[in-house]
Amino acid sequence: MTELKGRLLCNEPLAKYTSWRVGGAADQLYIPFDKQDLCEFIKSLPKDEPVFWMGLGSNLLVRDGGIRGTVINTKGRLKDMRINDDGSVYVEAGVPCAHVARFCAENGLVDAEFLAGIPGTMGGALKMNAGAFGGETWRIVKNVEMLNVTGDVTLRDPKEFSVSYRSVKSANNEWFLSANLVLETGDSAASIQKIKGLLETRAKTQPTNQPSCGSVFKNPEGDFAARLIEATKLKGYSIGGACVSEKHANFIVNTGNATATDIENLIKYVKRKVQYIHGVELQTEVCMIGEAISD
Ligand SMILES: Cc1cc2nc3c(=O)[nH]c(=O)nc-3n(C[C@H](O)[C@H](O)[C@H](O)COP(=O)(O)OP(=O)(O)OC[C@H]3O[C@@H](n4cnc5c(N)ncnc54)[C@H](O)[C@@H]3O)c2cc1C
């Protein structure tokens, strides 16, 4: 077997890997050296090992009891990005979305500006079909490179995935290694200016200086989760260290000492209240994983 070059950490607390700054420990966390190394590592795992991938942890609520099995963390790894001969853009799963937006803009490729303010990786954006300001990840995907549990790598067409609003369905136990993106050519300076404008809008409307996971709930058809939560008078409502943001009602912020349990309890409370007052069942956008701590 090829020697592994990544870092394997045992019983690793995940709070420092998530944007909410909460979460228990993973039994083991692997930080791959590169794509090849990651494929070798996956091949080396027992076939029944539970495996969970994370990027920048900006859409994850890891429960306080942590995650049993192996967590793969691509943050700062799998970071190659280049323009292919056919003009498409090759982006590995660990590249931050903000870098993709800037790289495309600087190379006169437009329509990836929406990625600028999304604080996750390309891998996370592919899994979530991340979107903002009218743009959506899978609208610019030409194809993706997948790794499965047996270590096989395949190039796949978007038609092979069921893609919808903040949801992408694929087979279990396969993950995104990279994507090729297709973009229109356009004016580089205008694209950079557009990014600046989008970031300013975010700073004005979102609590970007507090730990959060962005929007907690998906927008229901024809409405906005933030509007419903605000109309339920829940802005500023808190449980423990978790608080519904005063700035954007669909954000729950960690005011300093929140636990994952506080956040999950607040999510459930908001859901119940909105259902009671407005008769709308909100669906969570954030991924909740791991084990709760039993009393
Ligand atoms: C302040 C703030 C603003 C935000 N604004 C937006 C926004 O405007 N639009 C939006 O869509 N989202 C937004 N988000 C949410 C989040 O940034 C996105 O969902 C992002 O795409 C998650 O990427 P990540 O790398 O952090 O993924 P993680 O949070 O680490 O993981 C999210 C999911 O992706 C899976 N995953 C991660 N990498 C891979 C991979 N390589 N292969 C397979 N699965 C993988 C994980 O298993 C998990 O299911 C915001 C978050 C914050 C904190």
Coordinates of C-alpha atoms and ligand atoms in Angstrom, one line a residue:
M1 CA 0.0 0.0 0.0
T2 CA 1.2 3.6 -0.7
E3 CA 2.4 5.4 2.4
L4 CA -0.2 8.0 3.6
K5 CA 1.0 11.6 3.8
G6 CA -2.0 13.3 5.5
R7 CA -2.6 13.8 9.3
L8 CA -4.7 11.4 11.3
L9 CA -6.0 12.9 14.6
C10 CA -7.7 10.8 17.2
N11 CA -10.6 12.0 19.3
E12 CA -10.4 15.4 17.7
P13 CA -12.8 18.1 19.0
L14 CA -14.7 19.5 16.0
A15 CA -15.8 22.9 17.5
K16 CA -12.7 24.5 16.0
Y17 CA -13.6 23.2 12.5
T18 CA -17.2 24.5 12.4
S19 CA -18.3 28.1 11.9
W20 CA -20.7 27.9 14.8
R21 CA -17.7 27.0 17.0
V22 CA -19.6 24.1 18.6
G23 CA -19.5 20.3 18.4
G24 CA -18.0 17.2 20.1
A25 CA -15.1 15.1 19.0
A26 CA -14.7 12.9 16.0
D27 CA -13.3 9.4 16.7
Q28 CA -10.8 10.2 14.1
L29 CA -10.2 13.1 11.7
Y30 CA -8.1 12.8 8.6
I31 CA -6.6 15.8 6.9
P32 CA -5.4 14.6 3.5
F33 CA -2.2 15.7 1.9
D34 CA -3.7 15.9 -1.6
K35 CA -6.3 14.2 -3.8
Q36 CA -4.2 11.1 -4.4
D37 CA -3.5 10.7 -0.7
L38 CA -7.2 11.0 0.1
C39 CA -8.1 8.3 -2.4
E40 CA -5.4 6.0 -0.8
F41 CA -6.7 6.8 2.7
I42 CA -10.3 5.9 1.8
K43 CA -9.1 2.6 0.2
S44 CA -7.3 1.8 3.4
L45 CA -10.4 2.1 5.7
P46 CA -12.5 -0.9 6.7
K47 CA -15.4 -1.2 4.4
D48 CA -18.0 -0.7 7.2
E49 CA -16.3 2.4 8.6
P50 CA -18.7 5.3 8.8
V51 CA -17.2 8.2 6.9
F52 CA -18.3 11.8 7.0
W53 CA -16.8 14.6 4.9
M54 CA -16.6 18.2 5.9
G55 CA -15.2 21.3 4.2
L56 CA -15.2 24.6 6.2
G57 CA -18.0 23.4 8.5
S58 CA -20.1 26.4 7.6
N59 CA -23.3 24.5 7.2
L60 CA -22.9 21.9 10.0
L61 CA -24.3 21.5 13.4
V62 CA -22.1 18.8 15.0
R63 CA -23.9 17.6 18.1
D64 CA -22.0 17.7 21.5
G65 CA -21.4 14.0 21.6
G66 CA -19.4 14.1 18.4
I67 CA -19.1 11.8 15.5
R68 CA -18.4 8.0 15.6
G69 CA -16.2 6.9 12.7
T70 CA -13.9 8.9 10.5
V71 CA -14.3 12.5 9.5
I72 CA -12.4 13.8 6.4
N73 CA -11.6 17.5 6.5
T74 CA -10.6 19.1 3.2
K75 CA -10.0 22.6 4.6
G76 CA -6.8 24.0 3.2
R77 CA -6.3 20.7 1.2
L78 CA -7.4 19.7 -2.3
K79 CA -6.8 23.3 -3.3
D80 CA -5.8 23.1 -7.0
M81 CA -7.6 25.4 -9.3
R82 CA -6.8 26.1 -13.0
I83 CA -8.2 26.9 -16.4
N84 CA -8.5 23.9 -18.7
D85 CA -7.6 23.9 -22.4
D86 CA -11.3 24.1 -23.3
G87 CA -11.8 27.2 -21.1
S88 CA -13.6 25.4 -18.3
V89 CA -12.3 25.9 -14.7
Y90 CA -11.0 22.9 -12.7
V91 CA -11.6 23.4 -9.0
E92 CA -10.8 20.9 -6.3
A93 CA -13.1 20.3 -3.4
G94 CA -11.2 22.1 -0.7
V95 CA -10.9 25.5 -2.6
P96 CA -12.9 28.2 -0.7
C97 CA -15.8 29.5 -2.7
A98 CA -14.5 33.1 -2.3
H99 CA -11.3 32.0 -4.1
V100 CA -13.3 30.5 -7.0
A101 CA -15.3 33.8 -7.4
R102 CA -12.1 35.9 -7.4
F103 CA -10.1 33.6 -9.7
C104 CA -12.9 33.6 -12.3
A105 CA -13.4 37.3 -12.1
E106 CA -9.7 38.0 -12.5
N107 CA -9.6 35.7 -15.5
G108 CA -12.6 37.5 -17.2
L109 CA -15.0 34.6 -16.5
V110 CA -18.3 35.8 -15.2
D111 CA -21.4 34.4 -13.3
A112 CA -19.4 32.9 -10.4
E113 CA -19.6 36.2 -8.4
F114 CA -22.4 34.8 -6.2
L115 CA -19.8 32.4 -4.6
A116 CA -17.8 35.3 -3.2
G117 CA -19.7 35.6 0.2
I118 CA -20.3 31.9 0.7
P119 CA -17.9 30.9 3.5
G120 CA -17.5 27.2 2.4
T121 CA -15.5 25.0 0.1
M122 CA -16.3 24.0 -3.5
G123 CA -17.1 20.5 -2.1
G124 CA -19.6 21.9 0.3
A125 CA -21.1 24.1 -2.4
L126 CA -21.5 21.1 -4.6
K127 CA -23.2 19.0 -1.9
M128 CA -25.5 21.9 -0.8
N129 CA -26.1 23.4 -4.3
A130 CA -25.1 26.6 -2.5
G131 CA -26.5 29.8 -4.0
A132 CA -27.0 33.5 -3.4
F133 CA -28.2 36.6 -5.2
G134 CA -29.8 34.6 -8.0
G135 CA -26.8 32.3 -8.7
E136 CA -26.6 28.6 -7.9
T137 CA -23.6 26.2 -7.9
W138 CA -25.0 23.5 -10.2
R139 CA -25.9 26.0 -12.9
I140 CA -22.2 26.4 -13.6
V141 CA -21.1 22.8 -13.3
K142 CA -19.9 21.0 -16.4
N143 CA -19.0 17.7 -14.6
V144 CA -17.7 16.5 -11.3
E145 CA -15.1 14.0 -10.2
M146 CA -16.5 11.6 -7.5
L147 CA -14.7 9.3 -5.1
N148 CA -16.5 6.3 -3.8
V149 CA -16.1 4.1 -0.7
T150 CA -13.9 1.6 -2.5
G151 CA -11.6 4.3 -3.7
D152 CA -12.8 4.5 -7.3
V153 CA -12.8 7.8 -9.0
T154 CA -15.3 8.6 -11.8
L155 CA -16.1 11.7 -13.9
R156 CA -19.8 12.3 -13.7
D157 CA -22.4 14.4 -15.6
P158 CA -24.8 16.8 -13.8
K159 CA -27.7 14.7 -15.3
E160 CA -26.7 11.9 -12.9
F161 CA -27.6 13.9 -9.8
S162 CA -30.9 15.1 -8.5
V163 CA -30.3 18.8 -7.9
S164 CA -32.8 21.2 -6.3
Y165 CA -32.8 24.2 -4.0
R166 CA -30.0 23.6 -1.4
S167 CA -30.2 19.8 -2.0
V168 CA -28.2 17.4 -4.2
K169 CA -28.9 13.7 -4.2
S170 CA -26.3 11.2 -5.2
A171 CA -25.5 7.6 -4.2
N172 CA -24.5 7.1 -0.5
N173 CA -20.8 6.9 0.3
E174 CA -19.5 8.9 -2.6
W175 CA -18.0 12.4 -2.4
F176 CA -16.9 15.3 -4.5
L177 CA -13.2 15.5 -5.3
S178 CA -13.4 18.3 -7.9
A179 CA -15.6 20.0 -10.4
N180 CA -15.1 21.5 -13.9
L181 CA -17.1 24.8 -14.1
V182 CA -18.3 26.4 -17.3
L183 CA -18.6 30.2 -17.3
E184 CA -19.2 33.0 -19.8
T185 CA -16.4 35.3 -20.8
G186 CA -16.9 38.9 -19.7
D187 CA -15.5 42.0 -18.2
S188 CA -13.1 41.3 -15.4
A189 CA -13.3 44.7 -13.8
A190 CA -17.1 44.7 -13.7
S191 CA -17.0 41.2 -12.2
I192 CA -14.7 42.3 -9.4
Q193 CA -16.9 45.3 -8.8
K194 CA -19.9 43.1 -8.6
I195 CA -18.2 40.9 -6.0
K196 CA -17.4 44.0 -3.9
G197 CA -21.1 45.1 -4.1
L198 CA -22.4 41.6 -3.1
L199 CA -20.0 41.5 -0.1
E200 CA -21.1 45.0 1.0
T201 CA -24.8 43.9 0.9
R202 CA -24.0 40.8 3.0
A203 CA -22.1 42.9 5.6
K204 CA -25.1 45.2 5.9
T205 CA -27.8 42.5 6.2
Q206 CA -26.1 39.6 7.9
P207 CA -24.3 39.2 11.3
T208 CA -21.0 38.3 9.5
N209 CA -19.0 39.1 12.7
Q210 CA -20.6 36.4 14.9
P211 CA -20.3 32.6 14.7
S212 CA -23.2 31.2 12.7
C213 CA -24.1 28.8 9.9
G214 CA -25.8 31.3 7.6
S215 CA -29.4 30.6 7.0
V216 CA -30.7 27.9 9.3
F217 CA -34.0 27.2 7.4
K218 CA -34.7 26.9 3.7
N219 CA -37.1 29.5 2.3
P220 CA -40.5 27.9 1.9
E221 CA -42.1 28.2 -1.6
G222 CA -43.1 31.8 -2.3
D223 CA -42.0 33.1 1.1
F224 CA -38.9 33.8 3.3
A225 CA -38.0 32.0 6.4
A226 CA -36.5 35.2 7.9
R227 CA -39.9 37.0 7.3
L228 CA -41.8 34.3 9.1
I229 CA -39.4 34.1 12.0
E230 CA -39.4 37.9 12.4
A231 CA -43.2 38.0 12.2
T232 CA -43.2 35.4 15.0
K233 CA -41.3 38.0 17.1
L234 CA -38.4 35.7 17.7
K235 CA -35.5 38.1 16.8
G236 CA -33.3 38.2 19.8
Y237 CA -34.9 35.1 21.4
S238 CA -32.2 32.9 23.0
I239 CA -31.6 29.5 24.6
G240 CA -28.3 29.3 26.5
G241 CA -25.7 30.9 24.3
A242 CA -27.7 30.5 21.1
C243 CA -29.7 33.5 19.9
V244 CA -31.9 34.4 16.9
S245 CA -29.9 37.2 15.3
E246 CA -31.3 40.7 15.6
K247 CA -29.8 41.5 12.2
H248 CA -31.2 38.6 10.2
A249 CA -33.9 36.4 11.7
N250 CA -32.9 33.3 9.7
F251 CA -29.5 33.3 11.4
I252 CA -28.8 31.8 14.8
V253 CA -25.7 33.1 16.3
N254 CA -23.4 31.7 19.0
T255 CA -23.1 34.6 21.5
G256 CA -20.0 33.0 23.1
N257 CA -20.8 29.9 25.1
A258 CA -23.5 28.1 23.1
T259 CA -23.5 24.3 23.0
A260 CA -24.8 22.4 20.0
T261 CA -27.7 21.4 22.2
D262 CA -28.6 25.1 22.8
I263 CA -28.6 25.6 19.0
E264 CA -30.6 22.5 18.3
N265 CA -33.2 23.4 21.0
L266 CA -33.5 26.9 19.6
I267 CA -34.0 25.5 16.0
K268 CA -36.7 23.2 17.3
Y269 CA -38.4 26.1 19.2
V270 CA -38.4 28.4 16.2
K271 CA -39.8 25.6 14.0
R272 CA -42.6 24.9 16.5
K273 CA -43.5 28.6 17.0
V274 CA -43.6 29.4 13.3
Q275 CA -45.7 26.3 12.6
Y276 CA -48.1 27.3 15.4
I277 CA -48.4 31.0 14.4
H278 CA -48.2 30.7 10.6
G279 CA -49.0 27.0 9.9
V280 CA -45.8 26.7 7.9
E281 CA -43.4 23.8 8.5
L282 CA -39.9 25.2 8.1
Q283 CA -37.2 22.8 6.8
T284 CA -33.7 23.1 8.0
E285 CA -30.9 24.0 5.6
V286 CA -28.1 23.2 8.0
C287 CA -26.9 19.6 8.3
M288 CA -27.2 18.2 11.8
I289 CA -24.9 15.3 12.5
G290 CA -23.4 13.3 15.3
E291 CA -24.6 12.2 18.7
A292 CA -26.3 14.2 21.4
I293 CA -24.9 13.9 24.9
S294 CA -27.3 11.9 27.0
D295 CA -28.1 13.3 30.5
Ligands
LIG1 C1 -22.2 33.7 7.3 C2 -22.6 32.6 6.4 C3 -23.3 32.9 5.2 C4 -23.7 31.9 4.4 N1 -24.3 32.2 3.2 C5 -24.7 31.3 2.4 C6 -25.4 31.6 1.1 O1 -25.5 32.8 0.8 N2 -25.8 30.6 0.3 C7 -25.6 29.3 0.7 O2 -26.0 28.4 -0.1 N3 -25.0 28.9 1.8 C8 -24.6 29.9 2.7 N4 -24.0 29.5 3.9 C9 -23.9 28.1 4.2 C10 -22.6 27.4 3.8 O3 -21.5 28.3 3.7 C11 -22.8 26.6 2.5 O4 -23.8 25.6 2.6 C12 -21.5 26.0 2.0 O5 -21.7 25.5 0.7 C13 -21.0 24.9 2.9 O6 -19.7 24.5 2.5 P1 -18.7 23.9 3.6 O7 -17.4 23.6 2.9 O8 -18.5 24.7 4.8 O9 -19.4 22.5 3.9 P2 -19.6 21.8 5.3 O10 -20.4 22.7 6.2 O11 -18.3 21.4 5.9 O12 -20.5 20.6 4.9 C14 -21.8 20.8 4.4 C15 -22.3 19.5 3.8 O13 -21.5 19.2 2.6 C16 -20.9 17.9 2.7 N5 -19.6 18.0 2.1 C17 -18.6 18.9 2.3 N6 -17.6 18.6 1.5 C18 -18.0 17.6 0.7 C19 -17.3 16.9 -0.4 N7 -16.1 17.2 -0.8 N8 -18.0 15.9 -0.9 C20 -19.3 15.5 -0.5 N9 -19.9 16.1 0.5 C21 -19.2 17.2 1.1 C22 -20.9 17.6 4.2 O14 -20.8 16.2 4.4 C23 -22.2 18.3 4.7 O15 -23.3 17.4 4.4 C24 -23.5 30.5 4.7 C25 -22.9 30.2 5.9 C26 -22.4 31.2 6.8 C27 -21.7 30.9 8.0

